[in-house]
Coordinates of C-alpha atoms in Angstrom, one line a residue:
X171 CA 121.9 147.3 133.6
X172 CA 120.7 150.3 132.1
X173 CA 117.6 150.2 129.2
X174 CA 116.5 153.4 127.1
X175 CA 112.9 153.7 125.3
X176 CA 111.9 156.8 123.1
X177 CA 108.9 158.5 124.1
X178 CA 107.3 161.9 123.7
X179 CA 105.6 164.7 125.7
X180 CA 103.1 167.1 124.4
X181 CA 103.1 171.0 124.7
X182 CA 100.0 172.3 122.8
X183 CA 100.9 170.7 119.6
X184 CA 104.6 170.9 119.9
X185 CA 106.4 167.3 120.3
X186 CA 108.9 167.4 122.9
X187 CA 111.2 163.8 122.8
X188 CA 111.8 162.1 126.2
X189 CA 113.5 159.5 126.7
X190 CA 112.9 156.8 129.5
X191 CA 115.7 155.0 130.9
X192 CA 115.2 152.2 133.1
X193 CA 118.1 150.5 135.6
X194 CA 117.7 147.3 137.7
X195 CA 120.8 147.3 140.2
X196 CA 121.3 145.8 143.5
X197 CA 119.2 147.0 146.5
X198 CA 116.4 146.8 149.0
X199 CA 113.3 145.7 146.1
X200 CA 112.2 149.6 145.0
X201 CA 110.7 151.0 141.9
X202 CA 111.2 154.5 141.4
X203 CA 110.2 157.0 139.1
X204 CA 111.9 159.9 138.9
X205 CA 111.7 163.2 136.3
X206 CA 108.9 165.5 137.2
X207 CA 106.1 162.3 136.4
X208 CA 102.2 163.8 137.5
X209 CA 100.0 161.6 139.1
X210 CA 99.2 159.5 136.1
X211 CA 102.5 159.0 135.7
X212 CA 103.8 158.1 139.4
X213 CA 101.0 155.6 139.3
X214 CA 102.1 153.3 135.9
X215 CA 104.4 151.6 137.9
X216 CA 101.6 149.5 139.6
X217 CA 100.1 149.2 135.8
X218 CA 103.5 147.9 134.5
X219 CA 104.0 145.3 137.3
X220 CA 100.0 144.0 137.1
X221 CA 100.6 143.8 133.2
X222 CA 103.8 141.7 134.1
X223 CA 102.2 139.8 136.4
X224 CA 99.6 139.0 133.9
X225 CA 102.2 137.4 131.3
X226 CA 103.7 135.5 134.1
X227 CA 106.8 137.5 134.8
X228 CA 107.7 138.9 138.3
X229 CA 109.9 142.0 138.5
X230 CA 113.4 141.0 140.2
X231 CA 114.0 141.8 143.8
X232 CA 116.3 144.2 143.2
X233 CA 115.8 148.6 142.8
X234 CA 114.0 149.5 140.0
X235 CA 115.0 152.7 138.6
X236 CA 112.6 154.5 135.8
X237 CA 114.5 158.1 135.0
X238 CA 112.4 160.0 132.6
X239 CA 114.4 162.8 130.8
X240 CA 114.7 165.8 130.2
X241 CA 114.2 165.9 134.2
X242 CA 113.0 169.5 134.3
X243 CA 110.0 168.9 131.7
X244 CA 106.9 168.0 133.0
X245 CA 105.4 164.1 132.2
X246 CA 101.8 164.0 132.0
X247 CA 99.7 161.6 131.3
X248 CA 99.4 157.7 131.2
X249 CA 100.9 157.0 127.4
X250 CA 104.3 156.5 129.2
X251 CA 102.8 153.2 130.9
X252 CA 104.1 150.5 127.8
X253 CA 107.6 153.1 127.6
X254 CA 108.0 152.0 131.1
X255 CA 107.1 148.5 130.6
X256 CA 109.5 147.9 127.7
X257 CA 112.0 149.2 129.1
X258 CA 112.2 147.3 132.3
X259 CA 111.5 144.6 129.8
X260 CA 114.7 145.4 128.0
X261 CA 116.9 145.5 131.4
X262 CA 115.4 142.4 132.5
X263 CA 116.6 140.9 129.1
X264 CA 113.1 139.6 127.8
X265 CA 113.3 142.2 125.0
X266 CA 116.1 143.3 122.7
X267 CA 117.6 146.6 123.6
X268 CA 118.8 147.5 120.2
X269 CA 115.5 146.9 118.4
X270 CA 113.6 149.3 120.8
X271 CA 116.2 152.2 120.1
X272 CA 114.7 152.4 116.7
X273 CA 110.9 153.0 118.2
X274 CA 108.8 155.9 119.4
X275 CA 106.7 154.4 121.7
X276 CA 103.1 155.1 123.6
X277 CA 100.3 153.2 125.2
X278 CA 98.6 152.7 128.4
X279 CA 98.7 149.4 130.3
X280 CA 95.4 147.2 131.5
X281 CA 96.0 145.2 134.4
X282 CA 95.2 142.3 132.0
X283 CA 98.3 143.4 130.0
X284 CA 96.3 144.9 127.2
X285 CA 97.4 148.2 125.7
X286 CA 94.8 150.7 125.8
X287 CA 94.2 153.9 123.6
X288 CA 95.6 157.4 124.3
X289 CA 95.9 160.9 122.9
X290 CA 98.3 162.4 121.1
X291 CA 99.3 159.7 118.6
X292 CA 98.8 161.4 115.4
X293 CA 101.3 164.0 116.3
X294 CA 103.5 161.4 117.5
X295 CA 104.2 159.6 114.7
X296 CA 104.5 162.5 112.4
X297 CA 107.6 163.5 114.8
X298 CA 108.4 159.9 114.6
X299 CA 108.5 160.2 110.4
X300 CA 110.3 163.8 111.3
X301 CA 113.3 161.9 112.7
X302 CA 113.6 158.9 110.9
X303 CA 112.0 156.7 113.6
X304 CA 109.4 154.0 113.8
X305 CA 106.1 153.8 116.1
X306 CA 104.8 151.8 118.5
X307 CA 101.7 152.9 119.6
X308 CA 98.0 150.8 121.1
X309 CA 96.1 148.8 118.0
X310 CA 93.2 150.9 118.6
X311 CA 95.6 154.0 117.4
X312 CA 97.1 151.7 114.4
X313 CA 95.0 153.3 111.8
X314 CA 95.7 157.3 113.3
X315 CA 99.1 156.5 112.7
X316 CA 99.3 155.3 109.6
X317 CA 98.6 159.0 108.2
X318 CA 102.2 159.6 109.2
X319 CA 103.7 158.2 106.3
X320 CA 106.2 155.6 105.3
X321 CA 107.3 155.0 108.8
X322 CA 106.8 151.1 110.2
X323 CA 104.4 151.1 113.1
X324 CA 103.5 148.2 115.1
X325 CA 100.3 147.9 116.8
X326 CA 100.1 145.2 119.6
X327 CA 96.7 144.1 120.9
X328 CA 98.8 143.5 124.5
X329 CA 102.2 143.1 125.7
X330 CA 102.2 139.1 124.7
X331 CA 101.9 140.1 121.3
X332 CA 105.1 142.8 121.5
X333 CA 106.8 140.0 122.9
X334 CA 106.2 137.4 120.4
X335 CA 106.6 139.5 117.4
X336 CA 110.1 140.5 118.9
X337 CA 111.1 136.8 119.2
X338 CA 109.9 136.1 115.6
X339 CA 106.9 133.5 116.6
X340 CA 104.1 135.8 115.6
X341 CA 103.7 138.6 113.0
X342 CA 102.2 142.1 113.7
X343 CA 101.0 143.3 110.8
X344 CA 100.7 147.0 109.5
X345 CA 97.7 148.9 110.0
X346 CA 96.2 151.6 107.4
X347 CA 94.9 154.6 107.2
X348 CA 91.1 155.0 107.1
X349 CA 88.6 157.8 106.9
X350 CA 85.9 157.9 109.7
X351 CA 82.9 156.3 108.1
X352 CA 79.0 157.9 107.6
X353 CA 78.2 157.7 111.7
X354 CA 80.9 160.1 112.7
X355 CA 81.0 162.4 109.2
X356 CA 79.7 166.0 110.4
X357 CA 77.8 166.5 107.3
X358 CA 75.0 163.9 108.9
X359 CA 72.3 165.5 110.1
X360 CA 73.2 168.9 108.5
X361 CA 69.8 171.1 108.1
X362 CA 70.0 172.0 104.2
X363 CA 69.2 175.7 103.2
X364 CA 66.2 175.0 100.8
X365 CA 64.5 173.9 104.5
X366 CA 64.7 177.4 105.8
X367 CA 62.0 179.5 105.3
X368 CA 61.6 183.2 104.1
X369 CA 65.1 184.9 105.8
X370 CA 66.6 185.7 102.5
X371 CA 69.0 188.4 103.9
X372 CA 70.1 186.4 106.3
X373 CA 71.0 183.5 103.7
X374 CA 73.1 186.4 102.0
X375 CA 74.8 187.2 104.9
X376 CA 75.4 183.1 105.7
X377 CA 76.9 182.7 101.9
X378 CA 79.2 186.0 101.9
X379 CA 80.7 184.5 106.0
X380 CA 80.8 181.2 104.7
X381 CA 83.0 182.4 101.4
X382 CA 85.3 184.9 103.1
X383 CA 85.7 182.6 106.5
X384 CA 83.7 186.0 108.3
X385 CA 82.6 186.6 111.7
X386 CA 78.9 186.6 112.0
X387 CA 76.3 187.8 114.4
X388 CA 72.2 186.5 114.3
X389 CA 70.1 189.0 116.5
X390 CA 66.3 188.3 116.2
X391 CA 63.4 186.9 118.1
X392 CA 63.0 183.0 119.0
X393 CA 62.0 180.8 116.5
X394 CA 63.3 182.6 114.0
X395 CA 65.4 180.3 112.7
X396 CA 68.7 181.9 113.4
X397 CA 70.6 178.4 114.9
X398 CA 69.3 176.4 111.8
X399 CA 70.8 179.0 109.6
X400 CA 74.1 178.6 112.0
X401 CA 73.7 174.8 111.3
X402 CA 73.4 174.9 108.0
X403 CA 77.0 176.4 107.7
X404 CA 78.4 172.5 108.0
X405 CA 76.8 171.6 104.8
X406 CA 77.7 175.1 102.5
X407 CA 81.3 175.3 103.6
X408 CA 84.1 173.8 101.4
X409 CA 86.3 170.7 102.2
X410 CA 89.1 170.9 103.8
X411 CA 92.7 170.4 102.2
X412 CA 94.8 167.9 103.0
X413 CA 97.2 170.1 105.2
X414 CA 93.8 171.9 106.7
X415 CA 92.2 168.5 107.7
X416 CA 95.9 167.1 108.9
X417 CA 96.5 170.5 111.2
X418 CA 92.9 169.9 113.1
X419 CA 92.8 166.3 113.1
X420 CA 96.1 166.5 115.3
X421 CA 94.2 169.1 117.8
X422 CA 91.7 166.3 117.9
X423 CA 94.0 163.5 118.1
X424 CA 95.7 165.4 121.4
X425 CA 92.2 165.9 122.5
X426 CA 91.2 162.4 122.2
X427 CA 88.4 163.3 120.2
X428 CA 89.9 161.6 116.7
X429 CA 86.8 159.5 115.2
X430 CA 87.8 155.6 114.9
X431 CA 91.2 156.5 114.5
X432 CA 91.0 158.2 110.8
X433 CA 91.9 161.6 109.9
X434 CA 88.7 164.4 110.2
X435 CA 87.1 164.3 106.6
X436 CA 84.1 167.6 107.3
X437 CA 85.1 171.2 108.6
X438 CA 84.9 170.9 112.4
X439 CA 81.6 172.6 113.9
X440 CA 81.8 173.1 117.5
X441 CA 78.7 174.7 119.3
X442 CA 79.2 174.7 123.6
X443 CA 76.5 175.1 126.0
X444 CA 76.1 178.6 127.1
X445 CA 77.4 177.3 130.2
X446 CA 80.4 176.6 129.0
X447 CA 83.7 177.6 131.4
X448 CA 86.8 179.8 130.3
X449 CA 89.3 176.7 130.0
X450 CA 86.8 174.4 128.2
X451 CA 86.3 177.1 125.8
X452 CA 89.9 178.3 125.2
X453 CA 92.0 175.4 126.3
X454 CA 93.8 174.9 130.1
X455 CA 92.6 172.9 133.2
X456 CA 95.1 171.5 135.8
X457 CA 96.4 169.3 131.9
X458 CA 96.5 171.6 129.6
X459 CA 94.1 170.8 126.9
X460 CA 92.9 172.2 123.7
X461 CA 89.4 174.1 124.1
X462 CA 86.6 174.6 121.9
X463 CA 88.0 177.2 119.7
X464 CA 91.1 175.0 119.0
X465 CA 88.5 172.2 118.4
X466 CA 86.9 174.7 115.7
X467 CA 89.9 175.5 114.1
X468 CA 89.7 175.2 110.3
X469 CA 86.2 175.0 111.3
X470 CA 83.3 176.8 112.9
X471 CA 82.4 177.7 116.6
X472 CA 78.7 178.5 116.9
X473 CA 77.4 180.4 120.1
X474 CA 74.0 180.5 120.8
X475 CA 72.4 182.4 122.8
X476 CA 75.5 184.5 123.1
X477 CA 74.7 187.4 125.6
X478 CA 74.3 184.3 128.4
X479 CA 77.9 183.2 128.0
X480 CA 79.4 184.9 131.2
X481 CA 81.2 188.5 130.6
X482 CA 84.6 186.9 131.3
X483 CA 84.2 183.7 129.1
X484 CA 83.3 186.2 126.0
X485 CA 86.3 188.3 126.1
X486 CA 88.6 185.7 126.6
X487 CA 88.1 185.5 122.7
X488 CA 89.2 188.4 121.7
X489 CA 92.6 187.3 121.4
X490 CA 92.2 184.3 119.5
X491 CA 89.5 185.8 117.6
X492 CA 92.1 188.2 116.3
X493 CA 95.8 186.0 116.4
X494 CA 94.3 182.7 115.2
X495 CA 95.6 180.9 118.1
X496 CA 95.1 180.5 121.8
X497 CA 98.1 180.8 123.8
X498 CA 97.5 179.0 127.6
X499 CA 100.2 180.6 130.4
X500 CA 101.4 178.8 132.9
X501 CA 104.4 179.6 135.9
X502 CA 106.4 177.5 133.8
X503 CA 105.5 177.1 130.6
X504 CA 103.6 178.5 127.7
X505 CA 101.0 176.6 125.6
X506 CA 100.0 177.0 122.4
X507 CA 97.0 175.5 120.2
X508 CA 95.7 176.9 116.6
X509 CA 92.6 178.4 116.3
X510 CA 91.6 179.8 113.3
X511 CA 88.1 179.5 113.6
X512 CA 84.7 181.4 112.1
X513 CA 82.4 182.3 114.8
X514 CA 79.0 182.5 114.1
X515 CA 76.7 183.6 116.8
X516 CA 73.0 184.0 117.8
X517 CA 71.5 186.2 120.6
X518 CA 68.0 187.5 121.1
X519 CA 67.5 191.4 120.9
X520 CA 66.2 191.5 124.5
X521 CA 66.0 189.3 127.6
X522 CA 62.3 188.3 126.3
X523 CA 63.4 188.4 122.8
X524 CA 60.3 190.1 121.4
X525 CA 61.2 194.0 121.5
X526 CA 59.6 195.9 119.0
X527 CA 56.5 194.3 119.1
X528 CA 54.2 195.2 121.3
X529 CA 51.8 192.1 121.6
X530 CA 54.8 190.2 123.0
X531 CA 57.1 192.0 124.0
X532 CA 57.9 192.4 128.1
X533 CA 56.6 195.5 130.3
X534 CA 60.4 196.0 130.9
X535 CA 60.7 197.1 127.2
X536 CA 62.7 198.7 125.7
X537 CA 64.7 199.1 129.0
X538 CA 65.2 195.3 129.7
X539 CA 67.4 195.1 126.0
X540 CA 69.6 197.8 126.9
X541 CA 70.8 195.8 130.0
X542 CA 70.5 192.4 127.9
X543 CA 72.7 193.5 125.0
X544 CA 75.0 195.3 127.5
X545 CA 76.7 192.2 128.6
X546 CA 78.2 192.2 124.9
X547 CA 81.0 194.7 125.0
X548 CA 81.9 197.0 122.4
X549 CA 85.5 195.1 121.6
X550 CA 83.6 191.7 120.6
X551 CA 80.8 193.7 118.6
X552 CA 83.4 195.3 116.4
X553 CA 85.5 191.6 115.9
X554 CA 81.8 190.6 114.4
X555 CA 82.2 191.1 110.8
X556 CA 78.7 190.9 109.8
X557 CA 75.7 191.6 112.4
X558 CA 72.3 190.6 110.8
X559 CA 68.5 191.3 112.0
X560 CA 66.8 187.7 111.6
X561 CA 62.7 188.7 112.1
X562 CA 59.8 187.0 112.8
X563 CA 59.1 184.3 110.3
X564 CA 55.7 185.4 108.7
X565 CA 52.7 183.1 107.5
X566 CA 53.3 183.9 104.0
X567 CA 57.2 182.6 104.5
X568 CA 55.8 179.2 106.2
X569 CA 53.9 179.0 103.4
X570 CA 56.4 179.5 100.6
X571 CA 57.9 177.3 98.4
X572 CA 61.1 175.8 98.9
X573 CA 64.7 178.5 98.5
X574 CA 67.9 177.7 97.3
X575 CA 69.4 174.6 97.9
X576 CA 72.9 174.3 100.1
X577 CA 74.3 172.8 96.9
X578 CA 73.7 175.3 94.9
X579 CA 74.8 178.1 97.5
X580 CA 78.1 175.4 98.0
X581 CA 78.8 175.8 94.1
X582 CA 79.1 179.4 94.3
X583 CA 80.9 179.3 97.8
X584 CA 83.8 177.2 96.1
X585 CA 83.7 179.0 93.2
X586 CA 84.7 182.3 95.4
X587 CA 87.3 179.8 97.4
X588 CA 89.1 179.3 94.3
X589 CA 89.6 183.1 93.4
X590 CA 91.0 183.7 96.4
X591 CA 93.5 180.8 96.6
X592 CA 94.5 181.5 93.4
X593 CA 95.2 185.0 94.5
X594 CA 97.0 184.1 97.9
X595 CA 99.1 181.3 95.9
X596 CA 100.2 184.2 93.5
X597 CA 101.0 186.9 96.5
X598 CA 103.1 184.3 98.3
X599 CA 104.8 182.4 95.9
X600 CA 107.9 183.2 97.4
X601 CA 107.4 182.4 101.1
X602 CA 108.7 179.6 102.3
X603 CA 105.9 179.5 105.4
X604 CA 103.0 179.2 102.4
X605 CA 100.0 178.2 104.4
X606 CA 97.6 178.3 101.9
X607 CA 94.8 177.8 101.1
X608 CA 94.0 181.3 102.6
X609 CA 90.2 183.2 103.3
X610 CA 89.7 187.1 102.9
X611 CA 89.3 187.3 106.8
X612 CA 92.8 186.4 107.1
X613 CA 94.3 188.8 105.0
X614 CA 96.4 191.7 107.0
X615 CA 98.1 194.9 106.4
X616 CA 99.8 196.4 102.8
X617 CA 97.8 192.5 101.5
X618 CA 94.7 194.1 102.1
X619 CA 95.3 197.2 99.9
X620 CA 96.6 195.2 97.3
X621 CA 94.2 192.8 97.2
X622 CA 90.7 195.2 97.5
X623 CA 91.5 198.1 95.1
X624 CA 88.3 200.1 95.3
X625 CA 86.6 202.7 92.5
X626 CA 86.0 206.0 92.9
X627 CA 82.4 205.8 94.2
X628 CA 83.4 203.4 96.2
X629 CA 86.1 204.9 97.8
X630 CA 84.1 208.1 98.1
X631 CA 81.1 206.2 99.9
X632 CA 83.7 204.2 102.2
X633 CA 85.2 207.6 103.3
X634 CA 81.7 209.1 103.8
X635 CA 80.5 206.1 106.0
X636 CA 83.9 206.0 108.2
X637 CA 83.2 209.8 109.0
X638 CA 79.8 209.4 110.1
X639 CA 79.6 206.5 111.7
X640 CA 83.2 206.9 113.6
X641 CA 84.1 202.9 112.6
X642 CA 87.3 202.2 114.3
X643 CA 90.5 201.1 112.5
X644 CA 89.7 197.5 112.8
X645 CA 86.3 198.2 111.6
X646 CA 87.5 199.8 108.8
X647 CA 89.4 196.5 107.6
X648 CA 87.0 194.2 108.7
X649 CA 84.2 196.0 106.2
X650 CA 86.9 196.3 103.4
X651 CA 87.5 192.3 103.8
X652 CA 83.8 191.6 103.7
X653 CA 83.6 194.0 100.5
X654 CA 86.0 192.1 99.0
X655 CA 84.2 188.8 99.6
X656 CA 81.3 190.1 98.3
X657 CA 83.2 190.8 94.9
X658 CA 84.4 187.8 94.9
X659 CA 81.1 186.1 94.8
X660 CA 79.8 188.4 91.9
X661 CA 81.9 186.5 89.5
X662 CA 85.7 187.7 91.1
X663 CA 86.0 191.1 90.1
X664 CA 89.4 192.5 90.7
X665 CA 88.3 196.5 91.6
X666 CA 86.1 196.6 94.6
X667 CA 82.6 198.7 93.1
X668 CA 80.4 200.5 95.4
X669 CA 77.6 198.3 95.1
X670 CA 79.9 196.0 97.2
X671 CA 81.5 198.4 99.7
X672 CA 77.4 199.4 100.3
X673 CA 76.2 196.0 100.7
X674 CA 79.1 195.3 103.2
X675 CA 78.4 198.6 105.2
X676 CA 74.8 197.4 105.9
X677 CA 76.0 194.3 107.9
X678 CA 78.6 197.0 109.6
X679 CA 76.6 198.5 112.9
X680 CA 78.4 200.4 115.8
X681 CA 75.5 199.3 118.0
X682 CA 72.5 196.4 118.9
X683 CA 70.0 199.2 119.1

């Protein structure tokens, strides 16, 4: 007697189906699983006959046969525990085969019987909705679920439950979609702008990254205030769309980072420890997994203290920081995660962090930030959009009234947002891949040109700037992007002035000293 259950596998965020088929024929008493199953997965089968055991029902001495295909596809994991279960629950009779064929089904077993939580749900059932299936996923994941759509999802509590609703004594009912509530919204706890004193060019710089998703760079002295100011990003940025908050709540969900089982509602803001390894940053480890910048995506990764991130860690980023993704190889497979993220980064100017003043500053000065601001190679400097000198916060600033609120910034923020979706949504009306809405920092190739027509002075002050200060290609774009931004915010003027393309240039340097 041969049983089949619908399951899934993840690569990155790619749903690949597999299906788990189950036999029970004669034979010394054996339970196999077979189709490239990890560790997690070899192991289910004592999960699956504990859970059994549980409900009072012993597997039959007979050989148990679990066949997980495709059979050249890696299984990782433990969401293919209640797969297994039902479907030696269907060969053994207990449960209707036909029903379960119309189910995409995940969960870990207790040994109590109980169906746990897992990753990768989200994802799961919106390839469930994809091909006219249903879901059966853990209660805990009911709500994640429900963002799938109009697809019927039953979430058991335990295995007695499945049972009982399939025999029509007890009644699962649907679960719904919720938002995470106040403890888990990002926006908590978010530093607001007026709080920040004196740094007024820096709060420039903050707005124009913020409205044109930029790259940004902090370099000053401690105590500055350079990691508020990266703080207070969370509470100037937009919201996210609905396709922007769906994308990164599935890299979350496959993370198993999804708050309370609702879709994210704040831009993600991601900021690692210094110590922070290659994989955990870009995604891998012996399961693949997304990293921090996939965690960021949509969002913002802050690094602070950037110059002690180790050498190899940074330019790992150079990739992603340019393709918008982070693709993980392996021998036999490639692994891909999105990860369109703004990075915004702090670092002091030297090891001490007070060069250029000489009450404070080390006798190693200025030889000791030479070799501090060497460990940030010339590649990553020129991916950094805007670099900013945050000083010494002075008496008088302490002192000050309040600045600018983050609402008010925010307004202005949005108000640039809109210009350039309505742009983007103009330019690629036709394309059938829209993935809109769309930033300035984004924008590539003949898009750019159309988009940032620049005057005459303007043009004649970009071309004297490019031949003196020897900007690379890259830089080039990167400083006609932020020039656009910048126009943008001064009420969305089509023709890039020179007032723009200077402003732009003076976040542009070719070196930290």
């Amino acid at each position: 007697m041969v049983a089949q259950v619908n399951t899934v596998a993840f690569q990155g965020i790619e749903v690949r189906p597999v299906d788990v088929q189950v036999q029970i024929s004669n034979g010394l008493p054996a339970f196999n699983i077979v189709g490239l199953p990890d560790k997690a997965v070899a192991e289910s089968k004592e999960r699956v006959r504990a859970a059994l055991h549980a409900l009072g029902i012993a597997l039959p001495p007979k050989r148990l046969t679990v066949n997980m295909a495709p059979a050249d596809l890696s299984k990782e994991g433990s969401h293919y525990d209640l797969p297994i279960a039902l479907g030696v629950l269907a060969a053994m009779g207990v449960v209707p085969k036909e029903e379960l064929s119309r189910y995409l089904v995940l969960g870990e077993l207790a040994l109590d019987a109980t169906i746990r939580p897992v990753a990768g749900v989200l994802p799961a059932a919106l390839h469930a909705s994809a091909n006219d299936n249903h879901l059966i996923c853990p209660y805990d994941c009911g709500s994640e679920a429900a963002w799938a759509g109009e697809i019927e999802i039953l979430a058991p509590k335990d295995l007695l439950q499945f049972i009982n609703h399939m025999k029509g004594t007890q009644l699962l009912s649907a679960p719904e979609a919720r938002l995470p509530n106040a403890k888990t919204d990002r926006s908590v706890g978010v530093p607001d702008l007026a709080e920040v004193k004196g740094q007024e060019s820096a709060k420039r710089a903050l707005e124009i990254a913020a409205a044109g998703g930029h790259n940004m760079l902090m370099i000053g002295p401690p105590g500055s205030g350079k990691s508020m100011l990266a703080r207070c990003m969370a509470g100037i940025l937009p919201p996210m769309t609905p396709r922007e908050a769906l994308e990164i709540s599935m890299i979350h969900s496959l993370a198993g980072t999804l708050p309370e089982g609702g879709l994210l509602s704040q831009r993600p803001f991601r900021d690692p420890h210094h110590s922070a390894s290659l994989p955990s940053l870009v995604g891998g480890g012996y399961r693949v997994k997304p990293g921090e910048i996939s965690l960021a995506h949509n969002g913002v990764l802050f690094l602070d203290e950037l110059p002690e991130f180790s050498r190899a860690t940074l330019e790992s980023l150079r990739q992603p920081l340019e393709r918008g993704e982070a693709l993980i190889a392996r021998a036999d497979h490639h692994v891909r995660y999105p990860a369109h993220f703004q990075m915004i980064s702090a670092m002091n100017p030297c090891r001490c962090g007070h060069l250029g003043d000489e009450d404070l500053a080390c006798n190693k000065a200025p030889r000791c930030a030479g070799d501090y601001q060497v460990k940030i190679s010339g590649p990553m400097l020129d991916r950094m959009d805007l670099i900013v000198d945050v000083p010494a916060v002075s008496l008088s600033d302490l002192s000050a009234p309040a600045g600018e609120s983050s609402a008010a910034v925010a307004a202005r923020i949005a108000q640039a947002r809109q210009v350039q979706e309505a742009r983007y949504v103009a330019m690629n009306k036709d394309r059938a891949d829209n993935a809109l809405p769309q930033v300035n920092a984004r924008v590539e190739g003949a898009n750019l040109e159309a988009i940032a027509p620049l005057d005459d002075d303007a043009r004649t002050l970009l071309n004297k700037a490019m031949e003196s200060a020897k900007f690379s290609a890259r830089g080039y774009y990167r400083l006609l992007r932020v020039a656009r931004t910048i126009a943008d915010l001064d009420g969305g003027r089509d023709v890039i002035g020179k007032i723009h393309v200077a402003e732009a240039l003076s976040y542009r340097r070719v070196a930290l000293s």
